[in-house]
Coordinates of C-alpha atoms in Angstrom, one line a residue:
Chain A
X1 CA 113.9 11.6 15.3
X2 CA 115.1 8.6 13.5
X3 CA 114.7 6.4 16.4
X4 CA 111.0 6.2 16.5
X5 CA 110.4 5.2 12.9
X6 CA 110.8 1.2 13.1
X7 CA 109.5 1.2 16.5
X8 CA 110.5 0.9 20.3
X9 CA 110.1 -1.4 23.4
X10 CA 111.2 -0.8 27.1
X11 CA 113.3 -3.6 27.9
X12 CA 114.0 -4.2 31.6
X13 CA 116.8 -4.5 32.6
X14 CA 117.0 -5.2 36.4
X15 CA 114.9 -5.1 39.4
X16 CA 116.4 -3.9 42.1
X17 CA 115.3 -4.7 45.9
X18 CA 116.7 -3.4 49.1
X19 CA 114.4 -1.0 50.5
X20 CA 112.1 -2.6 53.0
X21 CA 109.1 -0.1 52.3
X22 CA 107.8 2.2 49.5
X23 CA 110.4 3.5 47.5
X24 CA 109.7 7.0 46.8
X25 CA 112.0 8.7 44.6
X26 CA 115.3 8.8 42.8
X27 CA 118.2 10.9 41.5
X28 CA 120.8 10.0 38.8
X29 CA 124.4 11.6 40.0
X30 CA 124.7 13.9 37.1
X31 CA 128.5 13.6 37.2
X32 CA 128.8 9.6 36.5
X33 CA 128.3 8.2 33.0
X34 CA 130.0 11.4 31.8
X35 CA 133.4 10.6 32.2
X36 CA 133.4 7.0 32.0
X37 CA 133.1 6.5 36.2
X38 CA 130.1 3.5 36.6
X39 CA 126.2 5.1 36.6
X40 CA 125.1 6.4 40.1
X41 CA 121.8 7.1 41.4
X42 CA 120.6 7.0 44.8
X43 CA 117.1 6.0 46.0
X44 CA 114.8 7.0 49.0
X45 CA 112.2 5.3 50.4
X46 CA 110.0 4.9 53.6
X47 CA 111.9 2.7 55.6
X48 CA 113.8 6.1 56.5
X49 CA 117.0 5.4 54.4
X50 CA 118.8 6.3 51.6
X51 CA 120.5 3.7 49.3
X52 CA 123.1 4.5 46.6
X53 CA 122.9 2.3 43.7
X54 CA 126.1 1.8 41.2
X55 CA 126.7 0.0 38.0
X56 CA 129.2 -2.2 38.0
X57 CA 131.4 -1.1 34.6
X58 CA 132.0 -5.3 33.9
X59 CA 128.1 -6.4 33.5
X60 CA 126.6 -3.9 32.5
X61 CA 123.4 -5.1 33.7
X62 CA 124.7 -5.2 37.1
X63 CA 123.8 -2.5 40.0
X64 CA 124.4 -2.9 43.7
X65 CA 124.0 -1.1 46.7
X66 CA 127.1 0.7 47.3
X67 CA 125.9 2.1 50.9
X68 CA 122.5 2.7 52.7
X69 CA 122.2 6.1 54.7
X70 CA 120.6 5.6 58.0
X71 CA 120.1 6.3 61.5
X72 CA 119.8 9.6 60.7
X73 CA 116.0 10.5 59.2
X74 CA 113.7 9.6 61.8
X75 CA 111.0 9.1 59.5
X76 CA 110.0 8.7 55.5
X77 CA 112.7 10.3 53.5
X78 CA 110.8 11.7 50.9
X79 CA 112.6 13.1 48.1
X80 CA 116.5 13.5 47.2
X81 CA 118.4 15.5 44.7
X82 CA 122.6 15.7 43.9
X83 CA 124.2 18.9 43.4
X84 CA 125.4 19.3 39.8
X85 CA 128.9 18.8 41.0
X86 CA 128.1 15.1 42.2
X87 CA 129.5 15.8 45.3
X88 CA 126.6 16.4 48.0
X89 CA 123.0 15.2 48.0
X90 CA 120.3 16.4 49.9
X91 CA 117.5 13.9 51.6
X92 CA 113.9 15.5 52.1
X93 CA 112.1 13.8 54.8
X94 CA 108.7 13.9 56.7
X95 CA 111.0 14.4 59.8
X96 CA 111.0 17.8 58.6
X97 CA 114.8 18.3 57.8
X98 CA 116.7 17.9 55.0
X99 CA 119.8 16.4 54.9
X100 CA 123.4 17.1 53.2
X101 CA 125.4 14.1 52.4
X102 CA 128.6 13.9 51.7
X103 CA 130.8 11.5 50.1
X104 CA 133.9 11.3 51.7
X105 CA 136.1 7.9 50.1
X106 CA 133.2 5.9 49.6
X107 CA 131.5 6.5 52.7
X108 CA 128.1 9.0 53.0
X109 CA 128.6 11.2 56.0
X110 CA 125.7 13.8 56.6
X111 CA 127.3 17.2 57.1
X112 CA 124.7 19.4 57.6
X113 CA 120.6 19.0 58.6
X114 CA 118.8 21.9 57.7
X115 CA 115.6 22.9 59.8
X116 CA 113.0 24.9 59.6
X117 CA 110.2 23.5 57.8
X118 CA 107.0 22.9 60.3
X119 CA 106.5 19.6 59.1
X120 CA 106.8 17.1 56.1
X121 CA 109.4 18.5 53.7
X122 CA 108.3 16.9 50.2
X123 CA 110.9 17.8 47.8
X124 CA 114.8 19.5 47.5
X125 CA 116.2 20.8 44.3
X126 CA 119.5 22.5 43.8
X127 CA 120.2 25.5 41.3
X128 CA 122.2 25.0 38.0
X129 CA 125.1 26.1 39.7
X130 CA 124.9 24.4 43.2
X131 CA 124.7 27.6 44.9
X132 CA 121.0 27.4 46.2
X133 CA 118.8 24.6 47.3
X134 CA 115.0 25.2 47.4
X135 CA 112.8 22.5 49.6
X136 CA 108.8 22.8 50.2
X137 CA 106.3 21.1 52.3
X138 CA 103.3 20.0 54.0
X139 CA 103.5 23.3 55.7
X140 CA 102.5 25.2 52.2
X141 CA 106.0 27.3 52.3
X142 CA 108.9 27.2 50.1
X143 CA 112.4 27.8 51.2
X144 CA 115.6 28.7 49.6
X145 CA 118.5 28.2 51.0
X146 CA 122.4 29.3 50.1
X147 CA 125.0 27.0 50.4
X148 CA 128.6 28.9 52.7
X149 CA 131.6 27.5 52.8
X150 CA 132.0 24.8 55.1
X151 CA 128.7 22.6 53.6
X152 CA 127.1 25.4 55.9
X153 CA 123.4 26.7 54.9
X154 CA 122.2 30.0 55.0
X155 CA 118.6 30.4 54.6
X156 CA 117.7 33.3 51.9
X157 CA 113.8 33.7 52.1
X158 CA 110.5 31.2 53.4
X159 CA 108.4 31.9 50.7
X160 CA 104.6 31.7 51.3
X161 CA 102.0 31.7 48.7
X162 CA 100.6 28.4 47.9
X163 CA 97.3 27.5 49.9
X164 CA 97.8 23.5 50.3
X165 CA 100.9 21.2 50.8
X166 CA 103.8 21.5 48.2
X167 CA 104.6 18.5 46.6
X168 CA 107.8 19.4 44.9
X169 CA 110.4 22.4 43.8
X170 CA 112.7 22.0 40.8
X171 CA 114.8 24.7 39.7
X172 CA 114.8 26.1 36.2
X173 CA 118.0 24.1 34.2
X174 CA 119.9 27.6 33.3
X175 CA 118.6 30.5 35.6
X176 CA 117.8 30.9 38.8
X177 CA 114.0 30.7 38.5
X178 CA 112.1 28.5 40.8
X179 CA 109.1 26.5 40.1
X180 CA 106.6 24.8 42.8
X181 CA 103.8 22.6 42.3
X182 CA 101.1 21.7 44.8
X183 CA 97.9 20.3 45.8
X184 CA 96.0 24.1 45.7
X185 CA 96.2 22.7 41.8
X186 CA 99.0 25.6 40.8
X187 CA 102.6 25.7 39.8
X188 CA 104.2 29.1 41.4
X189 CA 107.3 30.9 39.5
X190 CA 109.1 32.8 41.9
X191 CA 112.0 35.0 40.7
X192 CA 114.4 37.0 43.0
X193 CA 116.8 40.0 43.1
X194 CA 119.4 39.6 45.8
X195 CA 117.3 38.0 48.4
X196 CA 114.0 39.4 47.7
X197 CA 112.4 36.6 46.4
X198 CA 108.6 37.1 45.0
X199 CA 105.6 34.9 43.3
X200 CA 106.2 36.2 39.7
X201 CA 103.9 34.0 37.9
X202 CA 100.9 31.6 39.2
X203 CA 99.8 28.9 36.4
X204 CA 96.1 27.8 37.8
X205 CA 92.9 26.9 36.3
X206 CA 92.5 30.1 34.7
X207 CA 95.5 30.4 32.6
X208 CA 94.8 26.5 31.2
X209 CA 96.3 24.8 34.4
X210 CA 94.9 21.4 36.5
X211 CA 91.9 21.0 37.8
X212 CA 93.5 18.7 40.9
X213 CA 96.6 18.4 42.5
X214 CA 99.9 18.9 40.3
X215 CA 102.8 16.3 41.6
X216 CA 105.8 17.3 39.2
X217 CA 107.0 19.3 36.7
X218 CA 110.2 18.7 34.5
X219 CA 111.5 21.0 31.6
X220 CA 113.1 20.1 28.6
X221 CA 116.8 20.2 27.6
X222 CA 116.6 23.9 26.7
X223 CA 114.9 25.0 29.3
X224 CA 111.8 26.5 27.4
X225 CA 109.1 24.1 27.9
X226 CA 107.8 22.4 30.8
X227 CA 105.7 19.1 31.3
X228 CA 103.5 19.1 34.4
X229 CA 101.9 16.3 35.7
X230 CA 98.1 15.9 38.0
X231 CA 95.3 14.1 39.7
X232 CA 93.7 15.4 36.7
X233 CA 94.8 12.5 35.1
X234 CA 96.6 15.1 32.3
X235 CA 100.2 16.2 31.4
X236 CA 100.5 19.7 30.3
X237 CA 103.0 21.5 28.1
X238 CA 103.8 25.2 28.6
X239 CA 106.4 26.9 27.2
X240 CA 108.5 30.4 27.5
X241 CA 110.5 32.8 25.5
X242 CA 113.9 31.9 25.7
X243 CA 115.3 34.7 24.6
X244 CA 113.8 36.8 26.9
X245 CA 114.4 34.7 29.9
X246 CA 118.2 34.6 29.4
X247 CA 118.4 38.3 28.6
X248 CA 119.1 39.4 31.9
X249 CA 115.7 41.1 32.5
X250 CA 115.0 38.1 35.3
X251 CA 111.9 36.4 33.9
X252 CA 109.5 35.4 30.9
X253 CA 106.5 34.5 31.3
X254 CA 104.9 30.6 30.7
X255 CA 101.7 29.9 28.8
X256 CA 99.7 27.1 28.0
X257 CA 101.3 25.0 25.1
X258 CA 98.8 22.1 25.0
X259 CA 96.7 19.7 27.6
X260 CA 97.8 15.4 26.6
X261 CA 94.3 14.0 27.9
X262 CA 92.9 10.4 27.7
X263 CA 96.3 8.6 28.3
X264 CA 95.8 8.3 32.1
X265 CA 93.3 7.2 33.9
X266 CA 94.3 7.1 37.3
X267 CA 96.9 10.0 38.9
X268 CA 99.8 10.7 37.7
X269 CA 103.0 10.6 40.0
X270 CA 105.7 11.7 38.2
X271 CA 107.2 13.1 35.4
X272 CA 110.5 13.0 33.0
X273 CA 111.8 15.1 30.3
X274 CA 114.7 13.4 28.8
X275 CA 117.4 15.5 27.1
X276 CA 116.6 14.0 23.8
X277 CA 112.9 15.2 24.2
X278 CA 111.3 12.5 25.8
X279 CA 108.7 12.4 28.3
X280 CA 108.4 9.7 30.6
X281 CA 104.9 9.3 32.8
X282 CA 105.0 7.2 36.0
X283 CA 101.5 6.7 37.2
X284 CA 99.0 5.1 39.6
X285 CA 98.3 2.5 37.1
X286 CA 101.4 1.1 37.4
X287 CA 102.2 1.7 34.2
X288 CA 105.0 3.9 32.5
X289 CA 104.3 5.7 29.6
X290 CA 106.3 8.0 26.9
X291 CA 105.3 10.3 25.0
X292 CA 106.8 12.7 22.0
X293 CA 106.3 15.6 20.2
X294 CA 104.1 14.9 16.8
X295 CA 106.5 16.4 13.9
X296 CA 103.3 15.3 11.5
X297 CA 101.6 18.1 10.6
X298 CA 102.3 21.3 12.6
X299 CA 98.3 22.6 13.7
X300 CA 98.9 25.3 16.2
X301 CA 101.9 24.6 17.0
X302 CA 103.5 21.2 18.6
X303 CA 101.3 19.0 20.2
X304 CA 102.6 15.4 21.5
X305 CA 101.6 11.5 21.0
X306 CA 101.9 8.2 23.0
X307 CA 105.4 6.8 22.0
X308 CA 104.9 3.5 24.2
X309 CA 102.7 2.4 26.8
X310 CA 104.3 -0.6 29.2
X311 CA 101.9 -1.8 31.6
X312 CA 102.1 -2.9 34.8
X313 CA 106.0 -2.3 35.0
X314 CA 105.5 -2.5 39.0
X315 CA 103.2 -4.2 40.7
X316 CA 102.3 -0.7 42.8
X317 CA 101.8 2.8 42.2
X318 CA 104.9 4.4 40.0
X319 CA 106.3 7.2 42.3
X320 CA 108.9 8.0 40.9
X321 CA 110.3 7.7 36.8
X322 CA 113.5 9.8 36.2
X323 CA 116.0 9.2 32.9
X324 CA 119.4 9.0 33.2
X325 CA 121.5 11.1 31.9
X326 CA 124.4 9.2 29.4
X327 CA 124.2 7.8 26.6
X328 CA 121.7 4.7 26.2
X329 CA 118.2 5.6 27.1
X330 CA 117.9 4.4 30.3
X331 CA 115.8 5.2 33.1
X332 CA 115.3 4.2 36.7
X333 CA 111.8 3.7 38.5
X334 CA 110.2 3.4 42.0
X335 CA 107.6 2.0 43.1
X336 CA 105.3 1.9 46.2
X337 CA 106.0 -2.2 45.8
X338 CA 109.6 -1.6 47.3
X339 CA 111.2 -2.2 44.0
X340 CA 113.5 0.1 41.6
X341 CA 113.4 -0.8 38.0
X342 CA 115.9 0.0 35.2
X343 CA 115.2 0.1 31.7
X344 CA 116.3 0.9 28.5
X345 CA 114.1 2.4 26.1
X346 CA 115.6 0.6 22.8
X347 CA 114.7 0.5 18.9
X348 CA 113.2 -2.5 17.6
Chain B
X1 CA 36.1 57.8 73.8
X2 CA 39.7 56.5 74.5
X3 CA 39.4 52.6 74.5
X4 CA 39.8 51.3 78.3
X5 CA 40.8 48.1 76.5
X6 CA 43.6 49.2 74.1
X7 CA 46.0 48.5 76.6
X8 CA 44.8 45.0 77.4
X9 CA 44.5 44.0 73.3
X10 CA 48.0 45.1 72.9
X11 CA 49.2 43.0 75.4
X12 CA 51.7 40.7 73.9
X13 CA 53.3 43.4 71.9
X14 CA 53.9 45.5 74.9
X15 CA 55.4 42.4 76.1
X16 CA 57.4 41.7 73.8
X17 CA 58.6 45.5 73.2
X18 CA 59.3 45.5 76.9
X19 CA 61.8 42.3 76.5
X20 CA 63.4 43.7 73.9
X21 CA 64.4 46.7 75.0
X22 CA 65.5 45.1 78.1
X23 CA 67.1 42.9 76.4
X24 CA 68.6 44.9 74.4
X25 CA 70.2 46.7 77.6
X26 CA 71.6 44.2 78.9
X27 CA 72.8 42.8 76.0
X28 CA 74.8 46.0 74.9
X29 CA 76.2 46.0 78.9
X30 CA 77.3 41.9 78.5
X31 CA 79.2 42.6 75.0
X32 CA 80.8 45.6 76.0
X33 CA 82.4 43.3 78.7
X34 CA 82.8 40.5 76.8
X35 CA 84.6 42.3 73.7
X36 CA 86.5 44.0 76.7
X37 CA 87.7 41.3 77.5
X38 CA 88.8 39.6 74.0
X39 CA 90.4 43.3 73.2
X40 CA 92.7 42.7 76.6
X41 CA 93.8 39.1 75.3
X42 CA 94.3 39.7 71.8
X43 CA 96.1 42.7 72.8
X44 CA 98.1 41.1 75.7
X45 CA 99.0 38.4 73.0
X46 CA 100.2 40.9 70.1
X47 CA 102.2 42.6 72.6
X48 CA 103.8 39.6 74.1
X49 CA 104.7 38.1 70.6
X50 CA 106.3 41.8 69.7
X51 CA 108.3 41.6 73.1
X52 CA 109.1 38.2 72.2
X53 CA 110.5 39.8 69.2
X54 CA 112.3 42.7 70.6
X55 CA 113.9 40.5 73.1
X56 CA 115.3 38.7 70.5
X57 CA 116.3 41.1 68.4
X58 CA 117.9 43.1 70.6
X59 CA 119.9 39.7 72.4
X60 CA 120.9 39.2 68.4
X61 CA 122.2 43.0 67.9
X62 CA 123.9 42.8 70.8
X63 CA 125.8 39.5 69.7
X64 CA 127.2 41.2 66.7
X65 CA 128.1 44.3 68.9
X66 CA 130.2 41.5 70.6
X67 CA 131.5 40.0 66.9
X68 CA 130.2 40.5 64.2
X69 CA 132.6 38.5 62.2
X70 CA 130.3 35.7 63.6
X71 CA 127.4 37.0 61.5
X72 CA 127.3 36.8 58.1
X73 CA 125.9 40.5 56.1
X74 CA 122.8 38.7 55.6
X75 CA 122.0 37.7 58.8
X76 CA 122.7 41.0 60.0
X77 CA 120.6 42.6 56.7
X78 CA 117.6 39.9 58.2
X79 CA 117.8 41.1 61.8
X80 CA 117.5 44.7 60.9
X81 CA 115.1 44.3 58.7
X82 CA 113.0 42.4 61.4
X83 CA 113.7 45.3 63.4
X84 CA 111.8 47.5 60.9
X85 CA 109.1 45.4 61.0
X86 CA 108.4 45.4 64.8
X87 CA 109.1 49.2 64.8
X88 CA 106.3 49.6 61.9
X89 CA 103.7 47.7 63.9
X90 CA 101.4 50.0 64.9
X91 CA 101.0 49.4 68.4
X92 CA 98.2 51.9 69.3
X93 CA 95.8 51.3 66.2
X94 CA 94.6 47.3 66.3
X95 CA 91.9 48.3 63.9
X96 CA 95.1 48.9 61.2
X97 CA 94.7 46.6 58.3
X98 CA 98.5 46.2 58.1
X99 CA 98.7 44.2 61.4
X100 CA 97.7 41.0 60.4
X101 CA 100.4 41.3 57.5
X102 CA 102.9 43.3 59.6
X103 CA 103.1 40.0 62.3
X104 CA 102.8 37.6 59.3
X105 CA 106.1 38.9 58.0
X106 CA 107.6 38.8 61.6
X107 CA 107.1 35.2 62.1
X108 CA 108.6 34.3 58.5
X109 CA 111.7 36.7 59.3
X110 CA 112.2 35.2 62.5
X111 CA 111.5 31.5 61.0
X112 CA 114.5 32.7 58.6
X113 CA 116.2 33.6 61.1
X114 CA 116.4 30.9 63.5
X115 CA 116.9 28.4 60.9
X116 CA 120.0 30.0 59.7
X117 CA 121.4 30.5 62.8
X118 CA 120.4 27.2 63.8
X119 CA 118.4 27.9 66.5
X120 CA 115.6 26.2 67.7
X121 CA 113.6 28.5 69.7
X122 CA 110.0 28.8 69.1
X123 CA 107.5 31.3 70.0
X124 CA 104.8 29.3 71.7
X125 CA 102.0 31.5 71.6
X126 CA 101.2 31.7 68.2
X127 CA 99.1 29.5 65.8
X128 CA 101.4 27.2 63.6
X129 CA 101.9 29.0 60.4
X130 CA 100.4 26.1 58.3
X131 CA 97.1 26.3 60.4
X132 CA 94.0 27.9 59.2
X133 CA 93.2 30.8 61.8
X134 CA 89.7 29.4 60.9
X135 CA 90.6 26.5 62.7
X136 CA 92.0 27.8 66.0
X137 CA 89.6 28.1 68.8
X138 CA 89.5 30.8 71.5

């Protein structure tokens, strides 16, 4: 990729303050940027609220916070994720619900709480099509549930399997395949016909997989590799058959690809695959790292190299690190210092 | 000659053989009555968390006699198949292997359940699913 070759820096672009306590994570609307309409992204932290962020189209190095979604978490809202049409978003909180927001002329109104969960929920993830929504949690289960007319939610199956807290759910970007990660060191596949839902695959220590607890795991644009992230202090790569996966027979299998070790020294939080191939590391370090695949000399196949390292881009733990997606390379960050970055990763 | 002392040498053992076996007697008595005792609670307990679920289920079924447009197929699909579950659980053999699995699955359906109908009724007398049954103590 031509972009690399005379070099890159991560240019920041704004810090962005608000949140009274540890901001926890973030999601880009998917919808915005596309059409022209400003950048959206909303933002959750532990102050128990939910703020939406927007770009103002004039200065383009301008967000504000176009609402704040309260009084209705009663505790840390954990994780939050848009549904591919942009319209609703779902809050994860350590209340143990998660909620569905919708935006009705400007306004957030939350049109449906969906309990069940026995404790923390940790993450939410919606399907490619907006049909299902999967949320896990302290309580070790994963849940899937199908979205009815009327923003109503029907649940589909509680999946048990994992033996320690879940730390987050993402949904495979073109089937209906659901991933989990936790801190029992695993990522779970689980695949389903009609509403049987099962563990299909388990990716542990004896199939390559971290030695500590896994945080989050992103795939790239075409949905056959994966990047994982640990305590380990690693990032793993494992890929599938594509081919196989989309021929209708349900599921492929994933294998190792390759282990990127001695970049991180203390845990690593979170993890971004951008659609151009990127990966983005947000880490305990405070530092925010990318990384790319090395197109010098093919070994055994792919393997990946530091891009750029930027240190201390927060002044806390990196929680959160998530790409948007349009057309400059830019990406939003979180932090336990209260604080949400954005960047632009540019050539030199 | 038959030693007039053999008795007297062998004291301690005869003692101790003598302890034992009483011991022993008593001891087979006490946790006869003791596992007696456990087999009436964890059995009162089973059975109360199958009634439970009966009740329910048969509160639910009647509900969609009533309308079922207010039930969606799943729902309906969830409830019998809960149904199945408490019919399967065999009742008169606690030694089965299956029950522990059996009343696993109940609790999930009915977890399903509930959260889909919105419901928040809990069964109270159960350990909380997340909770090692290590940890729980009698």
């Amino acid at each position: 990729m031509e972009l690399y070759e005379g070099g890159c820096e991560l240019k920041l672009l704004e810090t962005l303050e608000g949140h009274s306590d540890r901001v926890w994570s973030l999601a880009w609307n998917p919808v915005t940027a596309a059409a022209g309409t400003p950048l959206v992204f909303a933002s959750c932290s532990g102050d128990k609220t939910v703020r939406i962020w927007e770009n103002t189209p004039s200065h383009s190095a301008s967000w504000t916070c176009k609402a704040v979604l309260e009084d209705t978490h009663t505790r840390t809202v954990r994780s939050c994720a848009w549904s591919p049409s942009g319209k609703l978003l779902a809050t994860a909180s350590f209340d143990a619900t998660t909620a569905i927001w919708e935006n009705v002329g400007g306004d957030y109104e939350c049109v449906s709480t969906l309990e069940g969960h026995e404790n923390e929920v940790k993450s939410v993830s919606w399907n490619a099509s907006g049909t299902l929504l999967a949320t896990c949690g302290r309580d070790k289960s994963v849940w899937i549930w199908e979205l009815q007319p009327g923003n109503e939610f029907e649940c589909v199956s509680v999946l048990q399997g994992h033996t320690q807290d879940v730390k987050m759910v993402q949904w495979h970007p073109s089937t209906d395949v659901l991933f989990s990660c936790s801190y029992d060191n695993t990522i779970k596949v689980w695949a389903g016909d009609d509403d049987d839902w099962q563990c299909v695959q388990t990716l542990g220590e004896p199939n390559s997989g971290h030695s500590s607890t896994v945080w989050a795991l992103s795939f790239n644009a075409s949905g056959d590799k994966m990047v994982t992230c640990s305590d380990d202090l690693t990032l793993k790569i494992w890929e599938t058959d594509n081919i196989q996966m989309h021929s209708g027979d349900g599921y492929a299998p994933w294998r190792h690809l390759c282990t990127l070790t001695g970049y991180h020294d203390r845990s690593i939080f979170s993890v971004h695959w951008s659609s151009e191939g990127i990966i983005a590391s947000g880490a305990a370090d405070d530092a925010i790292r990318f990384f790319v695949e090395n197109r010098d000399g093919l070994v055994d196949g792919p393997t990946y190299k530091l891009l750029l390292k930027k240190e201390k881009a927060h002044d806390m733990d990196i929680n959160s690190i998530q790409w948007s997606s349009g057309e400059k390379r830019l990406l939003a960050s979180a932090s336990d210092d209260g604080t949400i970055k954005i960047w632009e990763l540019a050539s030199l | 000659m038959e030693d007039i002392f053999e008795s007297s040498l062998h004291l301690e053992e005869t003692h101790f053989e003598e302890g034992y076996s009483d011991g022993y007697k008593h001891g087979l008595v006490i946790g006869k009555e003791e596992a007696q005792q456990v087999g009436l609670r964890v059995g009162f307990e089973a059975g109360e968390e199958l009634g439970f679920y009966r009740g329910c289920i048969e509160v639910w079924n009647f509900a969609i006699r009533v309308d079922q447009t207010r039930f969606s197929d799943r729902i309906q699909k969830m409830i019998k198949q809960m149904e199945e579950l408490v019919e399967k659980y065999p009742v008169f053999d606690p030694e089965s292997e299956s029950v522990q699995e059996l009343m696993e699955a109940l609790r999930l359906k009915f977890r399903a359940i509930s959260a889909t109908l919105g419901m928040k009724l809990e069964y109270n007398g159960y350990p909380k699913m997340g909770q090692d049954p290590k940890e729980m103590g009698f």
